[in-house]
Short mmCIF file of C-alpha atoms in Angstrom, two decimals:
data_model
loop_
_atom_site.label_atom_id
_atom_site.label_comp_id
_atom_site.label_asym_id
_atom_site.label_seq_id
_atom_site.Cartn_x
_atom_site.Cartn_y
_atom_site.Cartn_z
CA UNK A 1003 -52.29 18.86 -199.77
CA UNK A 1004 -51.97 22.47 -198.73
CA UNK A 1005 -50.24 25.31 -200.55
CA UNK A 1006 -47.64 25.26 -197.80
CA UNK A 1007 -46.57 21.81 -198.98
CA UNK A 1008 -45.90 23.18 -202.48
CA UNK A 1009 -43.88 26.07 -201.02
CA UNK A 1010 -41.97 23.59 -198.86
CA UNK A 1011 -41.19 21.25 -201.75
CA UNK A 1012 -39.91 24.13 -203.85
CA UNK A 1013 -37.75 25.29 -200.93
CA UNK A 1014 -36.07 21.92 -200.41
CA UNK A 1015 -35.60 21.15 -204.12
CA UNK A 1016 -32.09 20.77 -205.44
CA UNK A 1017 -30.38 18.09 -203.36
CA UNK A 1018 -33.73 16.69 -202.19
CA UNK A 1019 -35.66 16.93 -205.46
CA UNK A 1020 -35.78 13.12 -205.87
CA UNK A 1021 -36.95 12.42 -202.32
CA UNK A 1022 -40.45 12.07 -200.91
CA UNK A 1023 -41.28 14.55 -198.15
CA UNK A 1024 -42.84 13.62 -194.84
CA UNK A 1025 -45.96 15.78 -194.60
CA UNK A 1026 -47.05 17.03 -192.18
CA UNK A 1027 -43.62 17.18 -190.56
CA UNK A 1028 -44.87 15.36 -187.48
CA UNK A 1029 -45.25 12.26 -189.68
CA UNK A 1030 -42.62 9.69 -188.74
CA UNK A 1031 -41.24 7.42 -191.45
CA UNK A 1032 -38.80 4.53 -190.98
CA UNK A 1033 -36.88 2.20 -193.25
CA UNK A 1034 -39.06 -0.87 -193.72
CA UNK A 1035 -42.39 0.95 -193.61
CA UNK A 1036 -44.94 -0.20 -196.20
CA UNK A 1037 -47.21 2.28 -198.00
CA UNK A 1038 -50.24 1.65 -200.19
CA UNK A 1039 -50.34 3.96 -203.23
CA UNK A 1040 -53.64 3.72 -205.03
CA UNK A 1041 -55.90 6.21 -206.83
CA UNK A 1042 -53.78 9.20 -205.88
CA UNK A 1043 -53.79 8.41 -202.18
CA UNK A 1044 -50.96 7.01 -200.06
CA UNK A 1045 -51.75 5.26 -196.80
CA UNK A 1046 -49.63 3.38 -194.29
CA UNK A 1047 -49.85 -0.40 -194.68
CA UNK A 1048 -47.71 -1.80 -191.88
CA UNK A 1049 -44.03 -2.71 -191.93
CA UNK A 1050 -41.95 -5.27 -193.82
CA UNK A 1051 -41.10 -7.22 -190.66
CA UNK A 1052 -44.80 -7.97 -190.13
CA UNK A 1053 -44.75 -9.56 -193.59
CA UNK A 1054 -41.77 -11.75 -192.76
CA UNK A 1055 -39.20 -9.58 -194.57
CA UNK A 1056 -36.02 -8.85 -192.68
CA UNK A 1057 -33.23 -6.53 -193.77
CA UNK A 1058 -30.00 -5.00 -192.52
CA UNK A 1059 -29.35 -1.25 -192.31
CA UNK A 1060 -26.19 0.22 -193.76
CA UNK A 1061 -24.22 2.64 -191.53
CA UNK A 1062 -25.74 6.09 -191.19
CA UNK A 1063 -24.48 8.79 -193.56
CA UNK A 1064 -24.32 12.31 -192.04
CA UNK A 1065 -25.59 15.22 -194.14
CA UNK A 1066 -24.97 18.93 -193.83
CA UNK A 1067 -27.60 21.00 -192.07
CA UNK A 1068 -30.36 22.28 -194.31
CA UNK A 1069 -30.60 26.06 -193.93
CA UNK A 1070 -33.02 27.79 -196.31
CA UNK A 1071 -34.26 31.38 -196.00
CA UNK A 1072 -36.17 31.83 -199.28
CA UNK A 1073 -33.26 33.44 -201.10
CA UNK A 1074 -33.09 36.37 -198.74
CA UNK A 1075 -36.83 37.10 -198.47
CA UNK A 1076 -36.66 36.06 -194.82
CA UNK A 1077 -34.67 38.09 -192.31
CA UNK A 1078 -33.64 36.86 -188.86
CA UNK A 1079 -32.50 39.01 -185.94
CA UNK A 1080 -31.09 37.36 -182.85
CA UNK A 1081 -31.30 38.39 -179.23
CA UNK A 1082 -28.74 37.25 -176.68
CA UNK A 1083 -29.76 36.25 -173.18
CA UNK A 1084 -29.79 39.15 -170.74
CA UNK A 1085 -30.07 41.83 -173.41
CA UNK A 1086 -33.05 44.09 -174.02
CA UNK A 1087 -33.54 44.58 -177.76
CA UNK A 1088 -36.13 46.75 -179.51
CA UNK A 1089 -38.67 44.88 -181.60
CA UNK A 1090 -38.91 41.82 -179.34
CA UNK A 1091 -42.35 41.85 -177.74
CA UNK A 1092 -42.75 38.32 -176.41
CA UNK A 1093 -39.29 37.43 -175.11
CA UNK A 1094 -38.13 38.24 -171.59
CA UNK A 1095 -34.83 40.02 -171.09
CA UNK A 1096 -33.33 36.76 -169.82
CA UNK A 1097 -34.38 34.82 -172.93
CA UNK A 1098 -32.20 33.87 -175.88
CA UNK A 1099 -34.28 34.34 -179.00
CA UNK A 1100 -34.85 35.34 -182.59
CA UNK A 1101 -37.26 37.51 -184.58
CA UNK A 1102 -38.16 36.23 -188.06
CA UNK A 1103 -39.65 38.57 -190.67
CA UNK A 1104 -40.87 37.69 -194.18
CA UNK A 1105 -40.82 40.27 -196.97
CA UNK A 1106 -42.82 38.16 -199.45
CA UNK A 1107 -45.84 35.89 -199.22
CA UNK A 1108 -45.48 32.19 -200.06
CA UNK A 1109 -41.90 32.17 -198.78
CA UNK A 1110 -40.35 29.55 -196.57
CA UNK A 1111 -37.87 29.27 -193.75
CA UNK A 1112 -36.59 25.69 -193.43
CA UNK A 1113 -33.95 24.57 -190.93
CA UNK A 1114 -32.97 20.94 -190.21
CA UNK A 1115 -29.93 20.04 -188.12
CA UNK A 1116 -28.27 16.76 -187.21
CA UNK A 1117 -29.31 15.06 -190.44
CA UNK A 1118 -28.40 11.40 -190.97
CA UNK A 1119 -29.37 9.11 -193.86
CA UNK A 1120 -30.03 5.40 -193.29
CA UNK A 1121 -31.12 2.75 -195.74
CA UNK A 1122 -31.41 -0.91 -196.71
CA UNK A 1123 -28.02 -2.60 -197.03
CA UNK A 1124 -28.96 -5.49 -199.32
CA UNK A 1125 -31.17 -4.44 -202.23
CA UNK A 1126 -30.89 -7.78 -204.10
CA UNK A 1127 -32.13 -9.60 -201.00
CA UNK A 1128 -35.00 -7.17 -200.61
CA UNK A 1129 -35.96 -7.59 -204.28
CA UNK A 1130 -36.11 -11.36 -203.84
CA UNK A 1131 -38.17 -11.09 -200.65
CA UNK A 1132 -40.70 -8.75 -202.22
CA UNK A 1133 -40.92 -11.08 -205.19
CA UNK A 1134 -41.74 -13.96 -202.87
CA UNK A 1135 -44.46 -11.85 -201.29
CA UNK A 1136 -45.83 -10.94 -204.71
CA UNK A 1137 -47.04 -14.48 -205.15
CA UNK A 1138 -49.30 -14.02 -202.13
CA UNK A 1139 -49.74 -10.62 -200.42
CA UNK A 1140 -47.73 -8.06 -202.40
CA UNK A 1141 -48.63 -6.16 -205.56
CA UNK A 1142 -47.37 -3.19 -207.54
CA UNK A 1143 -49.52 -0.70 -205.59
CA UNK A 1144 -47.43 -1.33 -202.47
CA UNK A 1145 -44.31 0.70 -201.71
CA UNK A 1146 -41.42 -0.14 -199.40
CA UNK A 1147 -39.45 2.64 -197.68
CA UNK A 1148 -35.76 1.94 -198.34
CA UNK A 1149 -34.05 5.22 -197.37
CA UNK A 1150 -34.81 7.75 -194.67
CA UNK A 1151 -33.17 10.99 -193.56
CA UNK A 1152 -33.71 11.83 -189.92
CA UNK A 1153 -33.03 15.20 -188.32
CA UNK A 1154 -32.18 15.87 -184.70
CA UNK A 1155 -34.36 18.99 -184.78
CA UNK A 1156 -36.06 21.33 -187.21
CA UNK A 1157 -38.05 24.52 -187.71
CA UNK A 1158 -40.33 25.30 -190.63
CA UNK A 1159 -42.44 28.37 -191.45
CA UNK A 1160 -44.25 29.62 -194.54
CA UNK A 1161 -45.65 33.11 -194.97
CA UNK A 1162 -49.25 33.76 -195.85
CA UNK A 1163 -48.60 37.48 -196.22
CA UNK A 1164 -45.70 39.70 -197.19
CA UNK A 1165 -45.44 41.04 -193.65
CA UNK A 1166 -45.54 37.73 -191.77
CA UNK A 1167 -43.38 37.43 -188.68
CA UNK A 1168 -42.60 35.26 -185.69
CA UNK A 1169 -40.71 35.38 -182.44
CA UNK A 1170 -38.87 32.33 -181.11
CA UNK A 1171 -37.30 31.45 -177.80
CA UNK A 1172 -34.08 29.52 -178.39
CA UNK A 1173 -32.62 26.84 -176.21
CA UNK A 1174 -30.15 28.05 -173.61
CA UNK A 1175 -26.60 27.33 -174.71
CA UNK A 1176 -27.34 27.54 -178.46
CA UNK A 1177 -24.86 29.42 -180.60
CA UNK A 1178 -21.93 29.41 -178.21
CA UNK A 1179 -19.73 31.24 -180.73
CA UNK A 1180 -22.16 33.12 -182.98
CA UNK A 1181 -25.88 32.70 -183.48
CA UNK A 1182 -27.02 31.54 -186.93
CA UNK A 1183 -29.92 29.89 -188.76
CA UNK A 1184 -29.03 26.45 -187.36
CA UNK A 1185 -29.86 27.73 -183.87
CA UNK A 1186 -33.49 28.19 -184.92
CA UNK A 1187 -33.83 24.40 -184.76
CA UNK A 1188 -31.99 23.84 -181.49
CA UNK A 1189 -34.94 23.27 -179.18
CA UNK A 1190 -36.67 26.46 -180.34
CA UNK A 1191 -40.25 27.32 -179.43
CA UNK A 1192 -42.50 29.79 -181.26
CA UNK A 1193 -43.89 32.39 -178.86
CA UNK A 1194 -45.59 34.67 -181.37
CA UNK A 1195 -46.65 34.26 -185.00
CA UNK A 1196 -48.43 36.66 -187.34
CA UNK A 1197 -49.39 36.06 -190.96
CA UNK A 1198 -47.88 32.57 -191.16
CA UNK A 1199 -49.69 29.90 -193.16
CA UNK A 1200 -47.66 27.07 -191.61
CA UNK A 1201 -45.44 26.81 -188.56
CA UNK A 1202 -43.67 23.89 -186.92
CA UNK A 1203 -40.70 23.33 -184.67
CA UNK A 1204 -39.64 20.09 -183.05
CA UNK A 1205 -37.08 17.35 -182.66
CA UNK A 1206 -36.38 13.87 -184.03
CA UNK A 1207 -38.21 14.19 -187.33
CA UNK A 1208 -37.86 12.32 -190.63
CA UNK A 1209 -38.22 14.97 -193.34
CA UNK A 1210 -37.07 12.92 -196.38
CA UNK A 1211 -37.48 9.33 -197.55
CA UNK A 1212 -37.36 7.15 -200.67
CA UNK A 1213 -39.57 4.27 -201.72
CA UNK A 1214 -39.43 1.37 -204.19
CA UNK A 1215 -41.96 -0.98 -205.75
CA UNK A 1216 -41.88 -3.94 -208.07
CA UNK A 1217 -41.57 -2.63 -211.62
CA UNK A 1218 -45.10 -2.55 -213.01
CA UNK A 1219 -44.35 -3.87 -216.54
CA UNK A 1220 -42.07 -6.57 -215.14
CA UNK A 1221 -44.57 -7.55 -212.47
CA UNK A 1222 -47.45 -7.84 -214.91
CA UNK A 1223 -45.38 -9.83 -217.41
CA UNK A 1224 -44.17 -12.19 -214.67
CA UNK A 1225 -47.73 -12.75 -213.48
CA UNK A 1226 -48.91 -13.41 -217.02
CA UNK A 1227 -46.10 -15.88 -217.73
CA UNK A 1228 -45.87 -17.63 -214.36
CA UNK A 1229 -49.16 -17.02 -212.56
CA UNK A 1230 -49.53 -20.04 -210.28
CA UNK A 1231 -52.52 -22.25 -210.77
CA UNK A 1232 -54.83 -22.77 -207.83
CA UNK A 1233 -53.38 -25.63 -205.77
CA UNK A 1234 -55.50 -28.72 -205.32
CA UNK A 1235 -57.20 -29.61 -202.07
CA UNK A 1236 -54.60 -30.05 -199.35
CA UNK A 1237 -51.74 -28.83 -201.55
CA UNK A 1238 -49.38 -26.09 -200.42
CA UNK A 1239 -48.87 -22.75 -202.20
CA UNK A 1240 -47.06 -22.77 -205.52
CA UNK A 1241 -43.51 -21.39 -205.04
CA UNK A 1242 -42.06 -18.49 -207.00
CA UNK A 1243 -40.29 -19.76 -210.15
CA UNK A 1244 -36.53 -19.99 -209.39
CA UNK A 1245 -35.64 -18.11 -212.59
CA UNK A 1246 -37.45 -15.02 -211.29
CA UNK A 1247 -35.69 -15.18 -207.91
CA UNK A 1248 -32.35 -15.48 -209.69
CA UNK A 1249 -33.16 -12.40 -211.74
CA UNK A 1250 -34.04 -10.45 -208.59
CA UNK A 1251 -30.76 -11.44 -206.90
CA UNK A 1252 -28.60 -10.86 -209.98
CA UNK A 1253 -30.16 -7.57 -211.07
CA UNK A 1254 -32.50 -6.02 -208.48
CA UNK A 1255 -32.92 -2.97 -210.73
CA UNK A 1256 -34.72 -5.16 -213.24
CA UNK A 1257 -37.29 -6.09 -210.60
CA UNK A 1258 -37.48 -3.02 -208.35
CA UNK A 1259 -37.90 0.61 -209.35
CA UNK A 1260 -37.57 3.73 -207.27
CA UNK A 1261 -40.79 5.73 -207.19
CA UNK A 1262 -40.16 9.43 -207.74
CA UNK A 1263 -41.84 12.23 -205.77
CA UNK A 1264 -44.04 13.03 -208.78
CA UNK A 1265 -46.22 10.15 -207.57
CA UNK A 1266 -46.56 11.56 -204.07
CA UNK A 1267 -49.96 13.23 -203.63
CA UNK A 1268 -49.69 17.00 -203.77
CA UNK A 1269 -46.70 17.09 -206.10
CA UNK A 1270 -46.87 20.13 -208.37
CA UNK A 1271 -44.35 20.09 -211.25
CA UNK A 1272 -44.88 23.81 -211.84
CA UNK A 1273 -43.39 24.49 -208.41
CA UNK A 1274 -40.16 22.62 -209.08
#
């Protein structure tokens, strides 16, 4: 992954340090997506419903807007509609807009608004279903997306030089009381950019998500102890031993483990 990804991950650390990051930001991720994580590469591998696994979503949990300006190394000046302001070269007098200036390279401006977290309601049920699949089409290289944070809109920039800058047109009606960083994600469009290594603005994105897999030691031990013998001619598949299903339902944490972002390609521990 690019250096911009490392800058981005460092910027959204803290509250989101344990989450995987959708990258690039146009990537859409949903609860129930299946990913294949093998040899340092993660690829999409369908959805749980296509594998016969159903699940219920718990009610959405709102989050505060994410507003990050690289600890003050990014400055933002706003322009109201109908005003002529020095230093704005691309905006018309009638436009509502903002000028963004970076004072350091490898800095980030990250804004996400309207953030809501959704996730799987019944983890014991999911553990049992994945265990059933493990006897046929599931293994410990497959990941299931169990939590996702969506954002109504977002804007992201990283600087490739200490004098990087951009000019944005903001959506009419933004910042009714006073313009602020959150307005940079309210239907903004980038009209001019100089010295940026990454730039994106858009709506309805899924910046953060979490994944689980069957615990590798548990999975290998279960296979060694209970691996089904090949059924005879005309016989049906050998069912999962009931004792393992009971364990999954009673203690899903013994069967499933959350996979941390250190296993997402591009993760750099030195940047955390």
